[in-house]
C-alpha atoms as an extended CHARMM CRD file, in Angstrom:
* protein
*
       195  EXT
         1         1  MET       CA            -28.3230000000      -63.6390000000       20.2980000000  PROA      1               0.0000000000
         2         2  PHE       CA            -25.4450000000      -62.8890000000       18.0540000000  PROA      2               0.0000000000
         3         3  PHE       CA            -24.1920000000      -66.3390000000       16.7600000000  PROA      3               0.0000000000
         4         4  ARG       CA            -25.8670000000      -69.5370000000       16.6700000000  PROA      4               0.0000000000
         5         5  ILE       CA            -25.2710000000      -72.2390000000       19.1780000000  PROA      5               0.0000000000
         6         6  GLY       CA            -25.3720000000      -75.8850000000       17.7390000000  PROA      6               0.0000000000
         7         7  PRO       CA            -24.5960000000      -79.5620000000       18.5530000000  PROA      7               0.0000000000
         8         8  SER       CA            -20.3040000000      -78.9440000000       18.7200000000  PROA      8               0.0000000000
         9         9  SER       CA            -20.6820000000      -76.3620000000       20.6480000000  PROA      9               0.0000000000
        10        10  PHE       CA            -21.6740000000      -78.6400000000       23.5530000000  PROA      10              0.0000000000
        11        11  GLY       CA            -20.7990000000      -81.8110000000       21.7520000000  PROA      11              0.0000000000
        12        12  GLY       CA            -17.8170000000      -81.8070000000       20.6420000000  PROA      12              0.0000000000
        13        13  GLY       CA            -15.0890000000      -79.6280000000       22.5140000000  PROA      13              0.0000000000
        14        14  TYR       CA            -12.8700000000      -79.3140000000       19.1810000000  PROA      14              0.0000000000
        15        15  ALA       CA            -15.5700000000      -77.5600000000       17.0480000000  PROA      15              0.0000000000
        16        16  MET       CA            -16.2500000000      -74.2830000000       19.2070000000  PROA      16              0.0000000000
        17        17  ILE       CA            -13.8130000000      -72.5730000000       17.8650000000  PROA      17              0.0000000000
        18        18  PRO       CA            -14.3400000000      -72.9580000000       14.1490000000  PROA      18              0.0000000000
        19        19  VAL       CA            -17.8530000000      -72.7140000000       14.4610000000  PROA      19              0.0000000000
        20        20  ILE       CA            -17.3030000000      -68.7800000000       16.3730000000  PROA      20              0.0000000000
        21        21  GLU       CA            -14.4580000000      -68.5710000000       13.7380000000  PROA      21              0.0000000000
        22        22  ARG       CA            -17.4260000000      -68.5720000000       10.6970000000  PROA      22              0.0000000000
        23        23  GLU       CA            -20.6270000000      -66.9630000000       12.3270000000  PROA      23              0.0000000000
        24        24  VAL       CA            -17.8310000000      -63.8490000000       13.1610000000  PROA      24              0.0000000000
        25        25  VAL       CA            -15.4430000000      -63.6520000000       10.4700000000  PROA      25              0.0000000000
        26        26  GLN       CA            -17.1040000000      -65.1210000000        7.6020000000  PROA      26              0.0000000000
        27        27  LYS       CA            -20.7950000000      -65.1320000000        8.0690000000  PROA      27              0.0000000000
        28        28  ARG       CA            -21.0350000000      -61.8510000000       10.0460000000  PROA      28              0.0000000000
        29        29  LYS       CA            -17.6640000000      -60.1170000000        9.0230000000  PROA      29              0.0000000000
        30        30  TRP       CA            -17.9390000000      -58.6150000000       12.6820000000  PROA      30              0.0000000000
        31        31  LEU       CA            -13.9490000000      -59.4950000000       12.9730000000  PROA      31              0.0000000000
        32        32  LYS       CA            -11.5080000000      -59.6880000000       10.4310000000  PROA      32              0.0000000000
        33        33  GLN       CA             -9.2350000000      -62.9280000000       10.2640000000  PROA      33              0.0000000000
        34        34  GLU       CA             -6.3740000000      -61.7820000000       12.5650000000  PROA      34              0.0000000000
        35        35  GLU       CA             -8.3540000000      -60.2820000000       14.8590000000  PROA      35              0.0000000000
        36        36  ILE       CA             -9.9990000000      -64.0430000000       15.7190000000  PROA      36              0.0000000000
        37        37  SER       CA             -6.3210000000      -65.8210000000       16.0060000000  PROA      37              0.0000000000
        38        38  ASP       CA             -5.4690000000      -62.9950000000       18.1820000000  PROA      38              0.0000000000
        39        39  LEU       CA             -8.9410000000      -62.8540000000       20.4260000000  PROA      39              0.0000000000
        40        40  VAL       CA             -8.2240000000      -66.6150000000       20.4100000000  PROA      40              0.0000000000
        41        41  SER       CA             -4.8530000000      -66.9530000000       21.9510000000  PROA      41              0.0000000000
        42        42  VAL       CA             -5.7430000000      -63.8320000000       24.6150000000  PROA      42              0.0000000000
        43        43  ALA       CA             -8.5750000000      -66.0620000000       25.6760000000  PROA      43              0.0000000000
        44        44  GLY       CA             -6.5610000000      -69.2000000000       26.1000000000  PROA      44              0.0000000000
        45        45  THR       CA             -4.6260000000      -66.7890000000       29.1200000000  PROA      45              0.0000000000
        46        46  ALA       CA             -7.2770000000      -66.1500000000       31.1380000000  PROA      46              0.0000000000
        47        47  PRO       CA             -8.8270000000      -68.6470000000       33.5800000000  PROA      47              0.0000000000
        48        48  GLY       CA            -11.5020000000      -70.9670000000       31.7100000000  PROA      48              0.0000000000
        49        49  GLY       CA            -12.6270000000      -72.3850000000       28.3560000000  PROA      49              0.0000000000
        50        50  VAL       CA            -11.6800000000      -70.6870000000       25.2670000000  PROA      50              0.0000000000
        51        51  GLY       CA            -14.4870000000      -70.6520000000       23.3800000000  PROA      51              0.0000000000
        52        52  VAL       CA            -16.7070000000      -68.9340000000       26.6270000000  PROA      52              0.0000000000
        53        53  ASN       CA            -13.5730000000      -66.5620000000       27.1990000000  PROA      53              0.0000000000
        54        54  SER       CA            -13.8560000000      -66.0920000000       22.9360000000  PROA      54              0.0000000000
        55        55  ALA       CA            -17.7820000000      -65.3570000000       23.2570000000  PROA      55              0.0000000000
        56        56  VAL       CA            -17.1170000000      -62.6550000000       26.0460000000  PROA      56              0.0000000000
        57        57  PHE       CA            -14.6070000000      -60.3910000000       24.1640000000  PROA      57              0.0000000000
        58        58  ILE       CA            -16.9800000000      -60.8410000000       21.1400000000  PROA      58              0.0000000000
        59        59  GLY       CA            -19.5910000000      -59.8110000000       22.8430000000  PROA      59              0.0000000000
        60        60  TYR       CA            -18.3090000000      -57.0280000000       24.8720000000  PROA      60              0.0000000000
        61        61  ARG       CA            -16.5230000000      -55.4710000000       21.7290000000  PROA      61              0.0000000000
        62        62  LYS       CA            -20.2310000000      -55.5180000000       20.1830000000  PROA      62              0.0000000000
        63        63  ALA       CA            -22.4290000000      -54.5810000000       22.6140000000  PROA      63              0.0000000000
        64        64  GLY       CA            -20.3830000000      -53.8850000000       25.7940000000  PROA      64              0.0000000000
        65        65  VAL       CA            -21.3260000000      -55.3140000000       29.1330000000  PROA      65              0.0000000000
        66        66  ALA       CA            -24.9660000000      -56.8040000000       28.0720000000  PROA      66              0.0000000000
        67        67  GLY       CA            -23.4020000000      -58.1980000000       24.9790000000  PROA      67              0.0000000000
        68        68  ALA       CA            -20.9060000000      -60.1440000000       27.2700000000  PROA      68              0.0000000000
        69        69  CYS       CA            -23.2310000000      -62.2080000000       28.8700000000  PROA      69              0.0000000000
        70        70  MET       CA            -26.0070000000      -62.1820000000       26.4240000000  PROA      70              0.0000000000
        71        71  ALA       CA            -22.7360000000      -63.9230000000       25.0250000000  PROA      71              0.0000000000
        72        72  VAL       CA            -21.8020000000      -66.0480000000       28.1830000000  PROA      72              0.0000000000
        73        73  LEU       CA            -25.8550000000      -66.8590000000       28.6720000000  PROA      73              0.0000000000
        74        74  GLY       CA            -25.9510000000      -68.0080000000       24.4330000000  PROA      74              0.0000000000
        75        75  ILE       CA            -22.4280000000      -70.1670000000       24.9030000000  PROA      75              0.0000000000
        76        76  THR       CA            -23.1780000000      -71.7550000000       28.6600000000  PROA      76              0.0000000000
        77        77  LEU       CA            -27.1760000000      -71.7290000000       28.5810000000  PROA      77              0.0000000000
        78        78  PRO       CA            -27.3440000000      -75.2580000000       25.9740000000  PROA      78              0.0000000000
        79        79  THR       CA            -24.7200000000      -77.1270000000       28.3550000000  PROA      79              0.0000000000
        80        80  PHE       CA            -26.1200000000      -76.0360000000       31.3300000000  PROA      80              0.0000000000
        81        81  ALA       CA            -29.8270000000      -76.9430000000       29.8270000000  PROA      81              0.0000000000
        82        82  ILE       CA            -28.0020000000      -80.4310000000       28.7920000000  PROA      82              0.0000000000
        83        83  VAL       CA            -26.8300000000      -81.1190000000       32.3070000000  PROA      83              0.0000000000
        84        84  TYR       CA            -29.7830000000      -80.0900000000       34.2570000000  PROA      84              0.0000000000
        85        85  LEU       CA            -32.1020000000      -83.0470000000       32.2530000000  PROA      85              0.0000000000
        86        86  LEU       CA            -29.3410000000      -85.5840000000       32.6620000000  PROA      86              0.0000000000
        87        87  SER       CA            -29.6480000000      -84.9610000000       36.6930000000  PROA      87              0.0000000000
        88        88  VAL       CA            -33.4790000000      -85.2380000000       36.2160000000  PROA      88              0.0000000000
        89        89  PHE       CA            -33.2760000000      -88.5940000000       34.4500000000  PROA      89              0.0000000000
        90        90  TYR       CA            -30.2830000000      -89.7840000000       36.8800000000  PROA      90              0.0000000000
        91        91  LEU       CA            -32.8080000000      -88.6200000000       40.0450000000  PROA      91              0.0000000000
        92        92  TYR       CA            -35.3850000000      -91.5210000000       38.5590000000  PROA      92              0.0000000000
        93        93  PHE       CA            -33.4210000000      -93.9470000000       37.6540000000  PROA      93              0.0000000000
        94        94  GLU       CA            -30.5870000000      -93.8560000000       41.1150000000  PROA      94              0.0000000000
        95        95  ASN       CA            -31.0420000000      -96.9780000000       41.9850000000  PROA      95              0.0000000000
        96        96  ASN       CA            -30.8730000000      -98.9020000000       38.9870000000  PROA      96              0.0000000000
        97        97  HSD       CA            -27.7220000000     -101.2790000000       39.4160000000  PROA      97              0.0000000000
        98        98  LYS       CA            -26.9070000000     -100.9320000000       35.7760000000  PROA      98              0.0000000000
        99        99  ILE       CA            -26.7970000000      -96.9920000000       35.9200000000  PROA      99              0.0000000000
       100       100  ALA       CA            -24.7900000000      -96.6880000000       38.5420000000  PROA      100             0.0000000000
       101       101  ALA       CA            -22.5580000000      -99.2640000000       37.4260000000  PROA      101             0.0000000000
       102       102  ALA       CA            -22.0460000000      -97.0690000000       34.4330000000  PROA      102             0.0000000000
       103       103  LEU       CA            -22.1090000000      -93.4330000000       36.5430000000  PROA      103             0.0000000000
       104       104  LYS       CA            -19.0270000000      -95.1350000000       38.7030000000  PROA      104             0.0000000000
       105       105  GLY       CA            -17.2560000000      -96.1420000000       35.2100000000  PROA      105             0.0000000000
       106       106  ILE       CA            -17.4070000000      -92.3880000000       34.6560000000  PROA      106             0.0000000000
       107       107  HSD       CA            -15.3010000000      -91.5390000000       37.1900000000  PROA      107             0.0000000000
       108       108  GLY       CA            -12.3710000000      -93.4800000000       36.6710000000  PROA      108             0.0000000000
       109       109  ALA       CA            -12.5080000000      -90.3570000000       33.2730000000  PROA      109             0.0000000000
       110       110  ILE       CA            -12.8850000000      -88.2560000000       34.6910000000  PROA      110             0.0000000000
       111       111  ILE       CA            -10.1800000000      -88.2910000000       37.2100000000  PROA      111             0.0000000000
       112       112  ALA       CA             -8.2520000000      -89.1630000000       33.8060000000  PROA      112             0.0000000000
       113       113  LEU       CA             -9.6600000000      -85.5330000000       32.3040000000  PROA      113             0.0000000000
       114       114  ILE       CA             -8.8690000000      -83.4860000000       35.6730000000  PROA      114             0.0000000000
       115       115  LEU       CA             -4.8930000000      -84.7040000000       35.5790000000  PROA      115             0.0000000000
       116       116  LEU       CA             -4.8590000000      -83.7080000000       32.1300000000  PROA      116             0.0000000000
       117       117  ALA       CA             -6.2700000000      -80.2640000000       32.8930000000  PROA      117             0.0000000000
       118       118  ALA       CA             -3.3140000000      -80.1780000000       36.1200000000  PROA      118             0.0000000000
       119       119  TYR       CA             -0.6380000000      -80.9560000000       33.5400000000  PROA      119             0.0000000000
       120       120  LYS       CA             -1.9600000000      -78.4730000000       30.4290000000  PROA      120             0.0000000000
       121       121  MET       CA             -1.5300000000      -76.2320000000       33.4200000000  PROA      121             0.0000000000
       122       122  ALA       CA              0.7900000000      -76.8100000000       34.6120000000  PROA      122             0.0000000000
       123       123  LYS       CA              3.1980000000      -76.6450000000       31.5860000000  PROA      123             0.0000000000
       124       124  THR       CA              2.1500000000      -73.1400000000       31.5390000000  PROA      124             0.0000000000
       125       125  SER       CA              2.4580000000      -72.2930000000       34.7290000000  PROA      125             0.0000000000
       126       126  LEU       CA              5.1940000000      -73.2850000000       36.4260000000  PROA      126             0.0000000000
       127       127  LEU       CA              7.8270000000      -71.1860000000       34.8190000000  PROA      127             0.0000000000
       128       128  ASP       CA             10.8890000000      -71.4680000000       37.2730000000  PROA      128             0.0000000000
       129       129  ILE       CA             11.9630000000      -73.1560000000       40.6450000000  PROA      129             0.0000000000
       130       130  SER       CA              9.4270000000      -70.7140000000       42.7580000000  PROA      130             0.0000000000
       131       131  THR       CA              6.3880000000      -71.5840000000       41.0660000000  PROA      131             0.0000000000
       132       132  THR       CA              7.3160000000      -74.9090000000       41.2920000000  PROA      132             0.0000000000
       133       133  VAL       CA              7.7930000000      -74.8670000000       45.0830000000  PROA      133             0.0000000000
       134       134  MET       CA              4.4860000000      -72.7610000000       45.2390000000  PROA      134             0.0000000000
       135       135  ALA       CA              2.3440000000      -75.5550000000       43.6480000000  PROA      135             0.0000000000
       136       136  ILE       CA              3.9420000000      -77.9990000000       45.9530000000  PROA      136             0.0000000000
       137       137  ALA       CA              2.9500000000      -75.8320000000       48.8090000000  PROA      137             0.0000000000
       138       138  ALA       CA             -0.2050000000      -75.3550000000       47.3990000000  PROA      138             0.0000000000
       139       139  LEU       CA             -0.7870000000      -78.8720000000       46.5510000000  PROA      139             0.0000000000
       140       140  GLY       CA             -0.0110000000      -80.4250000000       50.0430000000  PROA      140             0.0000000000
       141       141  VAL       CA             -1.6630000000      -77.4330000000       52.2010000000  PROA      141             0.0000000000
       142       142  LEU       CA             -4.6720000000      -78.3720000000       49.6510000000  PROA      142             0.0000000000
       143       143  LEU       CA             -4.6570000000      -82.3450000000       50.7560000000  PROA      143             0.0000000000
       144       144  PHE       CA             -3.4010000000      -82.8020000000       54.2330000000  PROA      144             0.0000000000
       145       145  THR       CA             -5.2350000000      -79.6520000000       55.9450000000  PROA      145             0.0000000000
       146       146  SER       CA             -8.8010000000      -77.7510000000       56.2490000000  PROA      146             0.0000000000
       147       147  ILE       CA             -8.2210000000      -74.3840000000       54.8770000000  PROA      147             0.0000000000
       148       148  HSD       CA            -10.8890000000      -73.8600000000       52.0240000000  PROA      148             0.0000000000
       149       149  PRO       CA             -9.6240000000      -73.5620000000       49.1210000000  PROA      149             0.0000000000
       150       150  ILE       CA            -10.4890000000      -69.9030000000       48.2420000000  PROA      150             0.0000000000
       151       151  PHE       CA             -7.5490000000      -69.2420000000       50.6460000000  PROA      151             0.0000000000
       152       152  ILE       CA             -4.9280000000      -70.9030000000       49.5470000000  PROA      152             0.0000000000
       153       153  ILE       CA             -5.9050000000      -69.6130000000       45.7290000000  PROA      153             0.0000000000
       154       154  ALA       CA             -5.3350000000      -65.8330000000       47.8010000000  PROA      154             0.0000000000
       155       155  GLY       CA             -2.1490000000      -67.1600000000       49.5210000000  PROA      155             0.0000000000
       156       156  GLY       CA             -1.5430000000      -67.8140000000       46.1270000000  PROA      156             0.0000000000
       157       157  ILE       CA             -1.5320000000      -64.8890000000       44.6130000000  PROA      157             0.0000000000
       158       158  LEU       CA              0.1140000000      -62.2980000000       47.0330000000  PROA      158             0.0000000000
       159       159  PHE       CA              2.9210000000      -64.9370000000       47.5220000000  PROA      159             0.0000000000
       160       160  GLY       CA              3.3190000000      -64.6060000000       44.0550000000  PROA      160             0.0000000000
       161       161  ILE       CA              3.0730000000      -61.0680000000       44.0250000000  PROA      161             0.0000000000
       162       162  LEU       CA              5.5430000000      -60.7650000000       46.8910000000  PROA      162             0.0000000000
       163       163  ILE       CA              8.2080000000      -63.6230000000       45.1610000000  PROA      163             0.0000000000
       164       164  VAL       CA              7.6750000000      -60.8800000000       42.1960000000  PROA      164             0.0000000000
       165       165  LYS       CA              8.7900000000      -57.6320000000       44.3350000000  PROA      165             0.0000000000
       166       166  VAL       CA             11.3820000000      -59.1820000000       45.8690000000  PROA      166             0.0000000000
       167       167  LYS       CA             13.0890000000      -60.6120000000       42.3320000000  PROA      167             0.0000000000
       168       168  GLU       CA             12.7290000000      -57.4170000000       40.8210000000  PROA      168             0.0000000000
       169       169  LEU       CA             14.5220000000      -55.8780000000       43.9090000000  PROA      169             0.0000000000
       170       170  MET       CA             17.3530000000      -58.3800000000       43.6550000000  PROA      170             0.0000000000
       171       171  ARG       CA             17.6110000000      -57.4670000000       39.9240000000  PROA      171             0.0000000000
       172       172  MET       CA             16.3660000000      -61.0110000000       39.0270000000  PROA      172             0.0000000000
       173       173  LYS       CA             14.8210000000      -61.9910000000       35.7790000000  PROA      173             0.0000000000
       174       174  VAL       CA             10.8630000000      -61.9970000000       35.9590000000  PROA      174             0.0000000000
       175       175  ARG       CA              9.1820000000      -64.2030000000       33.8390000000  PROA      175             0.0000000000
       176       176  THR       CA              5.5130000000      -64.0070000000       34.2320000000  PROA      176             0.0000000000
       177       177  VAL       CA              4.4450000000      -66.6970000000       31.3060000000  PROA      177             0.0000000000
       178       178  LYS       CA              5.8850000000      -69.0560000000       29.7400000000  PROA      178             0.0000000000
       179       179  GLU       CA              7.9910000000      -68.3050000000       26.2940000000  PROA      179             0.0000000000
       180       180  THR       CA              7.0450000000      -70.0280000000       23.5600000000  PROA      180             0.0000000000
       181       181  THR       CA              8.3220000000      -70.0350000000       19.9860000000  PROA      181             0.0000000000
       182       182  GLN       CA              4.8780000000      -70.9960000000       18.2520000000  PROA      182             0.0000000000
       183       183  SER       CA              2.6540000000      -68.5970000000       15.8550000000  PROA      183             0.0000000000
       184       184  THR       CA             -0.6230000000      -68.6790000000       16.8160000000  PROA      184             0.0000000000
       185       185  GLU       CA             -1.8560000000      -70.0300000000       14.1690000000  PROA      185             0.0000000000
       186       186  GLN       CA              0.0910000000      -73.4030000000       14.8650000000  PROA      186             0.0000000000
       187       187  GLN       CA             -1.3160000000      -72.5000000000       18.3620000000  PROA      187             0.0000000000
       188       188  LEU       CA             -4.9320000000      -72.9260000000       16.6730000000  PROA      188             0.0000000000
       189       189  LEU       CA             -4.5460000000      -76.2450000000       15.5660000000  PROA      189             0.0000000000
       190       190  PHE       CA             -3.4410000000      -77.9270000000       19.2140000000  PROA      190             0.0000000000
       191       191  PRO       CA             -7.0630000000      -79.1040000000       20.3240000000  PROA      191             0.0000000000
       192       192  GLU       CA             -7.0280000000      -77.8410000000       24.2350000000  PROA      192             0.0000000000
       193       193  TYR       CA             -7.7770000000      -74.0890000000       22.1210000000  PROA      193             0.0000000000
       194       194  TYR       CA            -10.8300000000      -75.4800000000       20.8540000000  PROA      194             0.0000000000
       195       195  ILE       CA            -12.4520000000      -76.9500000000       24.2170000000  PROA      195             0.0000000000
C-alpha cells in the first residue's frame, strides 16, 4: 500500500485529505503542494468521495491501473471490514429491543445526511432552468413510477446531451459547471472536500 490508513480515514471523514496530503506530499514527496490542491479539485468533480477519488488518482499516477486498484483497496478495505463486523454483530443482537431502538434512532440521522448530500449536489448541479426542470422531472419519475433508477440516470444523460446540443445550435450560452470565485486553497477548507 502506498500510504497508511489510520483511524481517521474511516472514522472522521474530515481527516482523510490531510492524511493523504501528509503522506503523499510531505513524507513520500510524490506530489508537490500545488499538485495536491489541483488533485483534490479534480477529485471533487468526479463522482464518489473525494478521498477515494484522490487516492485513485495518486495510485494511477504512481503505478498505472494496478496502483489505482491498490489505492481503492487500501482506502475502502478498512471501512468494508468495519461494516462487515457491524453486520455480523447485528445478526447476533437483532432481537434485542435496545439495539433495535438504537438503530431506529439512526434512521433519522441517515435521512438528514442524505438530504444534506442532495442539497450540496443541487448547489453545484442546478445551473439554470433546464437543469432544474430535468432534476425535478427525474425525481418525479423516480418517486411516482416503477422505472428502474438506472434508466432514469441514462435518460438524464441523454436529455442533458440533447439540451446542450440544442442550446449550441441556438447559439445560447452553455454552462456545464457552476462558476466559482473561490481559489483552490479556500475550497480545501470546506468540510465536504474532506469526506
